Amino acid sequence: MPRTDIARRVYNHAWKLDPIVRSLLDTDFYKLLMLQMIWGMYPKVDVTFSLINRTSSVRIAEEIDEQELREQLDHARTLRFTKKEMIWLGGNTFYGHKQIFEPEFLAWLEDFQLPEYELSKRDGQYELEFHGPWMYTTLWEIPALAIINELRSRAAMKPFGPFALDVLYARAKAKLWAKTERLRRLPDLNISDFGTRRRHSFLWQRWCVEALKEGIGAAFTGTSNVLLAMDTDLEALGTNAHELPMVLAALTDTVEELKQSPYQVLQDWQRYYGGNLLIVLPDAFGTTAFLRDAPDWVAKWTGFRPDSAPPVEAGEKIMAWWREKGVDPRKKLLIFSDGLEVDTIEEAHRHFHGKVRMAFGWGTNLTNDFEGCAPKEVKGLNAISLVCKVTKVNSRNAVKLSDNPAKATGDRKTIERYLQIFGEKDRVEHLVKV
Amino acid sequence: MPRTDIARRVYNHAWKLDPIVRSLLDTDFYKLLMLQMIWGMYPKVDVTFSLINRTSSVRIAEEIDEQELREQLDHARTLRFTKKEMIWLGGNTFYGHKQIFEPEFLAWLEDFQLPEYELSKRDGQYELEFHGPWMYTTLWEIPALAIINELRSRAAMKPFGPFALDVLYARAKAKLWAKTERLRRLPDLNISDFGTRRRHSFLWQRWCVEALKEGIGAAFTGTSNVLLAMDTDLEALGTNAHELPMVLAALTDTVEELKQSPYQVLQDWQRYYGGNLLIVLPDAFGTTAFLRDAPDWVAKWTGFRPDSAPPVEAGEKIMAWWREKGVDPRKKLLIFSDGLEVDTIEEAHRHFHGKVRMAFGWGTNLTNDFEGCAPKEVKGLNAISLVCKVTKVNSRNAVKLSDNPAKATGDRKTIERYLQIFGEKDRVEHLVKV
C-alpha cells in the first residue's frame, strides 16, 4: 500500500484559504434566540458593533495579516444557513421546547447573510465595525471574534515544526484532561462550553467539547456553539446578552425610561421564551442598581447570570435579594460565566452547593488555555480579552457599565451620564484577564 | 477518538516551503558515476549548464512563480549528503561491484554543495544557468529539472478541489497499471525507471516505481533514482550521458582531436568502470559518424544506448556494425531510452527479441503521463521537453548534434562546424514530444 495519499497531500499543500468559520451555525445559541426577538420587535433599529481589544498591550494588527483577516471575513459573508441546518433549527428541541423558532423567522433566516464590514488599522490595532440593521449586525459578533482569535493562534504557530505542534497539542490535551479530572469530583455539577468566541481554533473547540463529554459525562450539559451542538448531539445552550439592555437603554428618551429599560428587556424576552430561558443578566448597568429598582415579578424568573462580579459575592447578593422577595434560592438558578477557571468553579461550587441551583458556562479557559504548552513560549498563544460590542444605536452612543469598571465599554461621556442615573454603588475593579 | 489530528493539520496548512528535492541522492545514478570521473580527470574544467525548453509554446515563466522557483533552488543548495547516504554509497553493491566509488571521491563528496545559480526571465521562459567547475555544476541538472517540472504540476493543480485531485490520481494510477499489464506479457523484459528529471512529482515517481515493482516483478530491474533505489531496495541504474562527449569535444583544439573525442570519452570511462557499465552512447555527434570512425575495440564494450533515433532503426544499424566487426549481437546489449511508451517498447521488443539483449529505460511516459486524467484538462499537466544541457566549456561553446536535428542543442555556428566535421548522414528529424 502506498505510504502517502498523494491527492490529499497535494490538496493540503496547495489550498488558498483555510476557512475558520464554515457555517452560520458556528455561533452562540443565544445570538439566535436574541435575533428572533430583534427581528420580531426591533427590525428598524440600526446598531453598530465594534471590536474592542481590552488587552491593549497585544498589538493584534502586528500579529495577524490584514489580507488574511479580510479573506476570512469575506468568506464568512459567503455563508448561508444550509437546508440541513434550517431543518435542524426547525425540528430540534431546545430547552425542552419544540419549534422555539417561529416559521416566519426561519423563513427570513434562510436568506440571511452577514452584512458588510469596515476594517482599518490604528496604532497596532484593528478597527473593525459592523454598521446596519441590528438584526443583521448582531450575528457578526461571534464569527468576527472567532476569526481574529484563530488567526492569532495560526500566526503564533507558524514558526513551529511538526514536533513542536504535536507537543503543543499533546500538552494542551493533557492540561484539559487534568481539569476534567478535577471537575469530575464536584457533585451535581452542571457545566457547559461557552468558549466559541475566544477559542484557539474551531477544531480545538470541538476536541475540548468532545473531551468534556467523555471526561465528565452527564455533568457536561451542552455547548453554546450551535454547530457543535448539532454535530455532537449536545444541548445548545445560552440565554441572552448585554446587547439587549444596551440597545434598549440607548433607545430611551427620558431618564425614567432609561431606568426602566433593563426590565423592558425582560418583558420583551418573556414574550418569546419561558422556563430555563428566563435568566436575568443583571449587570449591564450594575447589579446593585438592577436589584434595587427591580419589580417583584423579576423574582419569578428562573435565575440570574451574574457576569462581571466574583461568583460568591455576586451570587450572595442575588440570593439575599431573592430571600427579601420571599423566594427560596434553592429553587432558583445561578449561571456563572465570567472568566471561569477550575479554581473559581470549585470555589463557587463549594460555596453554593445545596444553597442554590448552579450552572457554569465555561469559556476562554476551556477552549483557549495553551499557557505553558508551547515548547517555546509565544505570546500569540495567550488568550486576550477581545470583545465585539454595541457602540452605536441609530445615532446614539451605547454603553455598558458592568459591575467591574474594567469591563465597561463605550463613550466616556455617556458612561458618566449612565453612572449618574444608575449609581456607582458596589462597582469594584477586578483585573480582566480574558 | 478525535476525527482530526490537529497538530498535523495545523502543520500542513501553515508551512512555507514544501521542498521538492530533499536529498542530493534524489538524482540519476549516472550523474554520480560521471561525477567520479569528472572529479578524477577534469577537476579544473569550467562548465555551464543551461535550461532549454524545447516545447517553446509552453511559457514556463508564466506558469510558475519566480519566488517559488528561487525558494526551491535555494533549498536544494542547503542539502548535503547525509551520513546514512554516504555509508550507503560506500557500502552498497552497484552493477555487481562493491566500492564502485573511491574513498577519496566519497570523502570529497561529503562536503558537496550545489553551487550558485543564475535565474532571469525572458520572453515567457526562465533563463536558468549554472556556471563553475564541471564537478559542481553537473549535479544541478536533475534537481533543477525535477524542481521546474514539479512546480509546473503544482501550479496546474492549484485550482483543483480535493475530489478533482482524488480522481486525477485515481485515473493516473489506473492508467499506469494498465501499462504494467501490457508490459507483463513481454517475455524476458528488462525495464527500469529513468523518469526522475521529468516526473510529475517526487511522490508520484515513488508511487510509479513501487507500482512497477509489484506490477511486473523481476522484469523491473531498477531505477535511475539513487534515493528511490536506496529507499526501496532496488538497483540503481544508469551509465553515462551526452555531457561527456560534449565537454571533451569542446576541450579539443584540432579537428583530428575533435573527431577522436567520442572515443576518448570511452577510454576515460573504462579507467573507472567495467562490465555492464561499458555502454556506448553513440549519438552525441551522430551515430553514423560514430560507427564509421570507431576503433575496433569499441565493439568489445557491453552494449550501446541509442538515444535519439527510433529504436528499430538505431538498433539495426548498431547490430549491422557489430556483425561487421565479427561480433554476435545476441551477446550484446541495447538500451533504449528515448521517449519510450508502451507502444514503442512492444514494437522494439517484438523486433529484437532473440536477436540481441535488450533493456528499456522508461522516463517521462512512466513518471509524468497525466494525459486525460484531469477532470478538467489543463495544459500544465502535460509533460514538456525540458532539458538542462552543457552550453559552455571554459569559454567555448558546447553542442550536441544528435541523430534527430530537433534534439540538437547549442550555438548555431558551432553546430555548423561540427556538422562539417562529423557529417550529416542519416540524421532525420522526428517530433520531440518529451
PDB file of C-alpha atoms in Angstrom, chain A residues 38-232:
ATOM      1  CA  ILE A  38     -34.747  41.593  17.491  1.00  0.00           C
ATOM      2  CA  TRP A  39     -36.248  40.522  14.164  1.00  0.00           C
ATOM      3  CA  GLY A  40     -39.713  40.490  15.714  1.00  0.00           C
ATOM      4  CA  MET A  41     -39.590  43.685  17.754  1.00  0.00           C
ATOM      5  CA  TYR A  42     -36.713  45.905  16.621  1.00  0.00           C
ATOM      6  CA  PRO A  43     -36.319  45.320  12.877  1.00  0.00           C
ATOM      7  CA  LYS A  44     -35.741  49.007  12.153  1.00  0.00           C
ATOM      8  CA  VAL A  45     -33.055  49.687  14.749  1.00  0.00           C
ATOM      9  CA  ASP A  46     -29.584  50.315  13.372  1.00  0.00           C
ATOM     10  CA  VAL A  47     -26.773  49.053  15.551  1.00  0.00           C
ATOM     11  CA  THR A  48     -23.023  49.339  15.202  1.00  0.00           C
ATOM     12  CA  PHE A  49     -20.874  46.565  16.652  1.00  0.00           C
ATOM     13  CA  SER A  50     -17.212  47.417  17.232  1.00  0.00           C
ATOM     14  CA  LEU A  51     -14.221  45.288  18.001  1.00  0.00           C
ATOM     15  CA  ILE A  52     -12.601  46.218  21.318  1.00  0.00           C
ATOM     16  CA  ASN A  53      -9.299  44.762  22.454  1.00  0.00           C
ATOM     17  CA  ARG A  54      -9.177  45.180  26.223  1.00  0.00           C
ATOM     18  CA  THR A  55      -5.699  43.638  26.240  1.00  0.00           C
ATOM     19  CA  SER A  56      -4.261  46.696  24.561  1.00  0.00           C
ATOM     20  CA  SER A  57      -0.662  45.606  25.142  1.00  0.00           C
ATOM     21  CA  VAL A  58      -1.221  42.980  22.465  1.00  0.00           C
ATOM     22  CA  ARG A  59      -0.955  44.679  19.090  1.00  0.00           C
ATOM     23  CA  ILE A  60      -3.214  42.459  17.038  1.00  0.00           C
ATOM     24  CA  ALA A  61      -2.649  44.312  13.787  1.00  0.00           C
ATOM     25  CA  GLU A  62       1.031  43.459  14.053  1.00  0.00           C
ATOM     26  CA  GLU A  63       0.301  39.814  14.785  1.00  0.00           C
ATOM     27  CA  ILE A  64      -2.116  38.999  12.006  1.00  0.00           C
ATOM     28  CA  ASP A  65      -2.113  39.900   8.367  1.00  0.00           C
ATOM     29  CA  GLU A  66      -4.826  42.266   7.153  1.00  0.00           C
ATOM     30  CA  GLN A  67      -5.268  40.403   3.881  1.00  0.00           C
ATOM     31  CA  GLU A  68      -5.807  37.098   5.686  1.00  0.00           C
ATOM     32  CA  LEU A  69      -8.290  38.751   8.009  1.00  0.00           C
ATOM     33  CA  ARG A  70     -10.206  40.201   5.067  1.00  0.00           C
ATOM     34  CA  GLU A  71     -10.252  36.831   3.300  1.00  0.00           C
ATOM     35  CA  GLN A  72     -11.695  35.154   6.383  1.00  0.00           C
ATOM     36  CA  LEU A  73     -14.317  37.855   6.895  1.00  0.00           C
ATOM     37  CA  ASP A  74     -15.191  37.770   3.204  1.00  0.00           C
ATOM     38  CA  HIS A  75     -15.539  34.023   3.356  1.00  0.00           C
ATOM     39  CA  ALA A  76     -17.901  34.283   6.334  1.00  0.00           C
ATOM     40  CA  ARG A  77     -20.053  36.623   4.256  1.00  0.00           C
ATOM     41  CA  THR A  78     -20.467  33.932   1.604  1.00  0.00           C
ATOM     42  CA  LEU A  79     -22.130  31.609   4.110  1.00  0.00           C
ATOM     43  CA  ARG A  80     -25.850  30.877   4.205  1.00  0.00           C
ATOM     44  CA  PHE A  81     -27.812  28.615   6.511  1.00  0.00           C
ATOM     45  CA  THR A  82     -27.931  25.306   4.672  1.00  0.00           C
ATOM     46  CA  LYS A  83     -31.031  23.228   4.223  1.00  0.00           C
ATOM     47  CA  LYS A  84     -29.845  20.686   6.755  1.00  0.00           C
ATOM     48  CA  GLU A  85     -29.206  23.463   9.258  1.00  0.00           C
ATOM     49  CA  MET A  86     -32.608  25.046   8.681  1.00  0.00           C
ATOM     50  CA  ILE A  87     -34.345  21.702   9.131  1.00  0.00           C
ATOM     51  CA  TRP A  88     -32.428  21.083  12.341  1.00  0.00           C
ATOM     52  CA  LEU A  89     -33.245  24.560  13.718  1.00  0.00           C
ATOM     53  CA  GLY A  90     -36.911  23.979  12.950  1.00  0.00           C
ATOM     54  CA  GLY A  91     -37.093  20.387  14.141  1.00  0.00           C
ATOM     55  CA  ASN A  92     -34.795  20.227  17.136  1.00  0.00           C
ATOM     56  CA  THR A  93     -35.973  20.589  20.720  1.00  0.00           C
ATOM     57  CA  PHE A  94     -34.269  23.479  22.529  1.00  0.00           C
ATOM     58  CA  TYR A  95     -34.623  23.854  26.290  1.00  0.00           C
ATOM     59  CA  GLY A  96     -37.394  21.267  26.195  1.00  0.00           C
ATOM     60  CA  HIS A  97     -39.394  23.213  23.617  1.00  0.00           C
ATOM     61  CA  LYS A  98     -40.192  22.177  20.103  1.00  0.00           C
ATOM     62  CA  GLN A  99     -40.396  24.898  17.490  1.00  0.00           C
ATOM     63  CA  ILE A 100     -38.744  27.529  19.623  1.00  0.00           C
ATOM     64  CA  PHE A 101     -38.233  29.459  16.409  1.00  0.00           C
ATOM     65  CA  GLU A 102     -41.272  30.762  14.546  1.00  0.00           C
ATOM     66  CA  PRO A 103     -41.734  29.616  10.947  1.00  0.00           C
ATOM     67  CA  GLU A 104     -41.733  33.232   9.709  1.00  0.00           C
ATOM     68  CA  PHE A 105     -38.448  33.892  11.456  1.00  0.00           C
ATOM     69  CA  LEU A 106     -36.900  30.752   9.993  1.00  0.00           C
ATOM     70  CA  ALA A 107     -38.149  31.715   6.529  1.00  0.00           C
ATOM     71  CA  TRP A 108     -36.373  35.055   6.900  1.00  0.00           C
ATOM     72  CA  LEU A 109     -33.253  33.364   8.256  1.00  0.00           C
ATOM     73  CA  GLU A 110     -32.987  31.220   5.141  1.00  0.00           C
ATOM     74  CA  ASP A 111     -31.740  34.216   3.179  1.00  0.00           C
ATOM     75  CA  PHE A 112     -29.600  35.637   5.955  1.00  0.00           C
ATOM     76  CA  GLN A 113     -26.144  36.877   5.016  1.00  0.00           C
ATOM     77  CA  LEU A 114     -23.613  38.634   7.197  1.00  0.00           C
ATOM     78  CA  PRO A 115     -23.552  42.312   6.206  1.00  0.00           C
ATOM     79  CA  GLU A 116     -20.532  44.337   5.149  1.00  0.00           C
ATOM     80  CA  TYR A 117     -17.727  45.253   7.498  1.00  0.00           C
ATOM     81  CA  GLU A 118     -15.370  48.188   7.866  1.00  0.00           C
ATOM     82  CA  LEU A 119     -11.776  47.409   8.636  1.00  0.00           C
ATOM     83  CA  SER A 120      -8.810  49.677   9.202  1.00  0.00           C
ATOM     84  CA  LYS A 121      -5.666  49.740  11.302  1.00  0.00           C
ATOM     85  CA  ARG A 122      -4.820  52.222  14.022  1.00  0.00           C
ATOM     86  CA  ASP A 123      -1.951  52.186  16.444  1.00  0.00           C
ATOM     87  CA  GLY A 124      -1.298  48.444  16.143  1.00  0.00           C
ATOM     88  CA  GLN A 125      -4.970  47.510  16.496  1.00  0.00           C
ATOM     89  CA  TYR A 126      -7.671  46.664  14.013  1.00  0.00           C
ATOM     90  CA  GLU A 127     -10.708  48.902  13.931  1.00  0.00           C
ATOM     91  CA  LEU A 128     -13.411  46.549  12.828  1.00  0.00           C
ATOM     92  CA  GLU A 129     -17.002  47.748  12.705  1.00  0.00           C
ATOM     93  CA  PHE A 130     -20.339  46.446  11.528  1.00  0.00           C
ATOM     94  CA  HIS A 131     -22.980  49.053  10.695  1.00  0.00           C
ATOM     95  CA  GLY A 132     -26.594  48.446   9.791  1.00  0.00           C
ATOM     96  CA  PRO A 133     -29.829  46.894  10.976  1.00  0.00           C
ATOM     97  CA  TRP A 134     -29.395  45.247  14.372  1.00  0.00           C
ATOM     98  CA  MET A 135     -30.934  42.055  13.042  1.00  0.00           C
ATOM     99  CA  TYR A 136     -28.000  41.712  10.655  1.00  0.00           C
ATOM    100  CA  THR A 137     -25.044  43.181  12.510  1.00  0.00           C
ATOM    101  CA  THR A 138     -25.719  41.168  15.672  1.00  0.00           C
ATOM    102  CA  LEU A 139     -24.675  37.921  14.040  1.00  0.00           C
ATOM    103  CA  TRP A 140     -21.192  39.241  13.278  1.00  0.00           C
ATOM    104  CA  GLU A 141     -20.058  39.294  16.910  1.00  0.00           C
ATOM    105  CA  ILE A 142     -19.146  35.647  17.346  1.00  0.00           C
ATOM    106  CA  PRO A 143     -17.631  34.825  13.929  1.00  0.00           C
ATOM    107  CA  ALA A 144     -15.627  38.066  13.941  1.00  0.00           C
ATOM    108  CA  LEU A 145     -14.131  37.225  17.338  1.00  0.00           C
ATOM    109  CA  ALA A 146     -13.550  33.566  16.471  1.00  0.00           C
ATOM    110  CA  ILE A 147     -11.805  34.569  13.243  1.00  0.00           C
ATOM    111  CA  ILE A 148      -9.448  37.023  14.905  1.00  0.00           C
ATOM    112  CA  ASN A 149      -8.637  34.676  17.747  1.00  0.00           C
ATOM    113  CA  GLU A 150      -7.897  31.774  15.429  1.00  0.00           C
ATOM    114  CA  LEU A 151      -5.800  33.965  13.126  1.00  0.00           C
ATOM    115  CA  ARG A 152      -3.768  34.926  16.204  1.00  0.00           C
ATOM    116  CA  SER A 153      -3.215  31.250  17.027  1.00  0.00           C
ATOM    117  CA  ARG A 154      -2.236  30.451  13.477  1.00  0.00           C
ATOM    118  CA  ALA A 155       0.221  33.304  13.327  1.00  0.00           C
ATOM    119  CA  ALA A 156       1.725  32.255  16.645  1.00  0.00           C
ATOM    120  CA  MET A 157       2.140  28.656  15.482  1.00  0.00           C
ATOM    121  CA  LYS A 158       3.639  29.485  12.099  1.00  0.00           C
ATOM    122  CA  PRO A 159       7.243  29.036  13.235  1.00  0.00           C
ATOM    123  CA  PHE A 160       6.503  25.662  14.862  1.00  0.00           C
ATOM    124  CA  GLY A 161       7.748  22.446  13.284  1.00  0.00           C
ATOM    125  CA  PRO A 162       5.620  19.297  13.278  1.00  0.00           C
ATOM    126  CA  PHE A 163       7.002  18.050  16.579  1.00  0.00           C
ATOM    127  CA  ALA A 164       6.567  21.358  18.347  1.00  0.00           C
ATOM    128  CA  LEU A 165       2.945  21.297  17.178  1.00  0.00           C
ATOM    129  CA  ASP A 166       2.499  17.710  18.237  1.00  0.00           C
ATOM    130  CA  VAL A 167       3.861  18.524  21.688  1.00  0.00           C
ATOM    131  CA  LEU A 168       1.826  21.721  21.931  1.00  0.00           C
ATOM    132  CA  TYR A 169      -1.450  19.905  21.390  1.00  0.00           C
ATOM    133  CA  ALA A 170      -0.380  16.928  23.468  1.00  0.00           C
ATOM    134  CA  ARG A 171       0.258  19.238  26.424  1.00  0.00           C
ATOM    135  CA  ALA A 172      -2.941  21.192  25.884  1.00  0.00           C
ATOM    136  CA  LYS A 173      -4.890  17.930  25.790  1.00  0.00           C
ATOM    137  CA  ALA A 174      -3.201  16.676  28.948  1.00  0.00           C
ATOM    138  CA  LYS A 175      -3.898  20.017  30.607  1.00  0.00           C
ATOM    139  CA  LEU A 176      -7.578  19.980  29.725  1.00  0.00           C
ATOM    140  CA  TRP A 177      -7.918  16.359  30.776  1.00  0.00           C
ATOM    141  CA  ALA A 178      -6.449  17.194  34.198  1.00  0.00           C
ATOM    142  CA  LYS A 179      -9.139  19.871  34.523  1.00  0.00           C
ATOM    143  CA  THR A 180     -11.882  17.355  33.738  1.00  0.00           C
ATOM    144  CA  GLU A 181     -10.463  15.081  36.435  1.00  0.00           C
ATOM    145  CA  ARG A 182     -10.855  17.850  38.987  1.00  0.00           C
ATOM    146  CA  LEU A 183     -14.332  18.755  37.765  1.00  0.00           C
ATOM    147  CA  ARG A 184     -15.444  15.122  37.960  1.00  0.00           C
ATOM    148  CA  ARG A 185     -15.156  15.275  41.751  1.00  0.00           C
ATOM    149  CA  LEU A 186     -17.784  18.022  42.102  1.00  0.00           C
ATOM    150  CA  PRO A 187     -21.202  16.522  42.895  1.00  0.00           C
ATOM    151  CA  ASP A 188     -24.206  17.696  40.881  1.00  0.00           C
ATOM    152  CA  LEU A 189     -22.012  19.770  38.625  1.00  0.00           C
ATOM    153  CA  ASN A 190     -23.652  21.407  35.617  1.00  0.00           C
ATOM    154  CA  ILE A 191     -21.146  22.874  33.239  1.00  0.00           C
ATOM    155  CA  SER A 192     -21.261  23.786  29.583  1.00  0.00           C
ATOM    156  CA  ASP A 193     -18.996  25.139  26.871  1.00  0.00           C
ATOM    157  CA  PHE A 194     -19.274  28.907  26.330  1.00  0.00           C
ATOM    158  CA  GLY A 195     -15.929  29.175  24.558  1.00  0.00           C
ATOM    159  CA  THR A 196     -16.748  29.790  20.896  1.00  0.00           C
ATOM    160  CA  ARG A 197     -15.703  33.421  20.607  1.00  0.00           C
ATOM    161  CA  ARG A 198     -12.371  33.033  22.362  1.00  0.00           C
ATOM    162  CA  ARG A 199     -11.398  29.621  21.109  1.00  0.00           C
ATOM    163  CA  HIS A 200      -7.898  28.767  19.950  1.00  0.00           C
ATOM    164  CA  SER A 201      -9.441  27.235  16.836  1.00  0.00           C
ATOM    165  CA  PHE A 202     -12.614  25.534  15.723  1.00  0.00           C
ATOM    166  CA  LEU A 203     -11.037  22.086  15.703  1.00  0.00           C
ATOM    167  CA  TRP A 204      -9.628  22.639  19.165  1.00  0.00           C
ATOM    168  CA  GLN A 205     -13.007  23.698  20.496  1.00  0.00           C
ATOM    169  CA  ARG A 206     -14.508  20.552  19.020  1.00  0.00           C
ATOM    170  CA  TRP A 207     -11.823  18.484  20.704  1.00  0.00           C
ATOM    171  CA  CYS A 208     -12.492  20.211  24.035  1.00  0.00           C
ATOM    172  CA  VAL A 209     -16.235  19.664  23.767  1.00  0.00           C
ATOM    173  CA  GLU A 210     -15.831  16.004  22.899  1.00  0.00           C
ATOM    174  CA  ALA A 211     -13.249  15.544  25.641  1.00  0.00           C
ATOM    175  CA  LEU A 212     -15.591  17.067  28.247  1.00  0.00           C
ATOM    176  CA  LYS A 213     -18.411  14.858  27.021  1.00  0.00           C
ATOM    177  CA  GLU A 214     -16.277  11.796  27.621  1.00  0.00           C
ATOM    178  CA  GLY A 215     -14.477  13.181  30.659  1.00  0.00           C
ATOM    179  CA  ILE A 216     -17.314  14.365  32.890  1.00  0.00           C
ATOM    180  CA  GLY A 217     -20.321  12.689  31.302  1.00  0.00           C
ATOM    181  CA  ALA A 218     -23.710  13.993  32.391  1.00  0.00           C
ATOM    182  CA  ALA A 219     -22.166  16.911  34.280  1.00  0.00           C
ATOM    183  CA  PHE A 220     -21.420  18.360  30.854  1.00  0.00           C
ATOM    184  CA  THR A 221     -24.758  19.780  29.895  1.00  0.00           C
ATOM    185  CA  GLY A 222     -24.080  21.188  26.474  1.00  0.00           C
ATOM    186  CA  THR A 223     -22.426  23.839  24.379  1.00  0.00           C
ATOM    187  CA  SER A 224     -23.310  27.351  23.361  1.00  0.00           C
ATOM    188  CA  ASN A 225     -21.987  26.543  19.895  1.00  0.00           C
ATOM    189  CA  VAL A 226     -24.948  25.686  17.709  1.00  0.00           C
ATOM    190  CA  LEU A 227     -22.932  23.849  15.083  1.00  0.00           C
ATOM    191  CA  LEU A 228     -21.168  21.684  17.648  1.00  0.00           C
ATOM    192  CA  ALA A 229     -24.478  21.025  19.413  1.00  0.00           C
ATOM    193  CA  MET A 230     -25.929  19.803  16.129  1.00  0.00           C
ATOM    194  CA  ASP A 231     -22.876  17.773  15.140  1.00  0.00           C
ATOM    195  CA  THR A 232     -22.257  16.133  18.507  1.00  0.00           C
TER     196      THR A 232
END
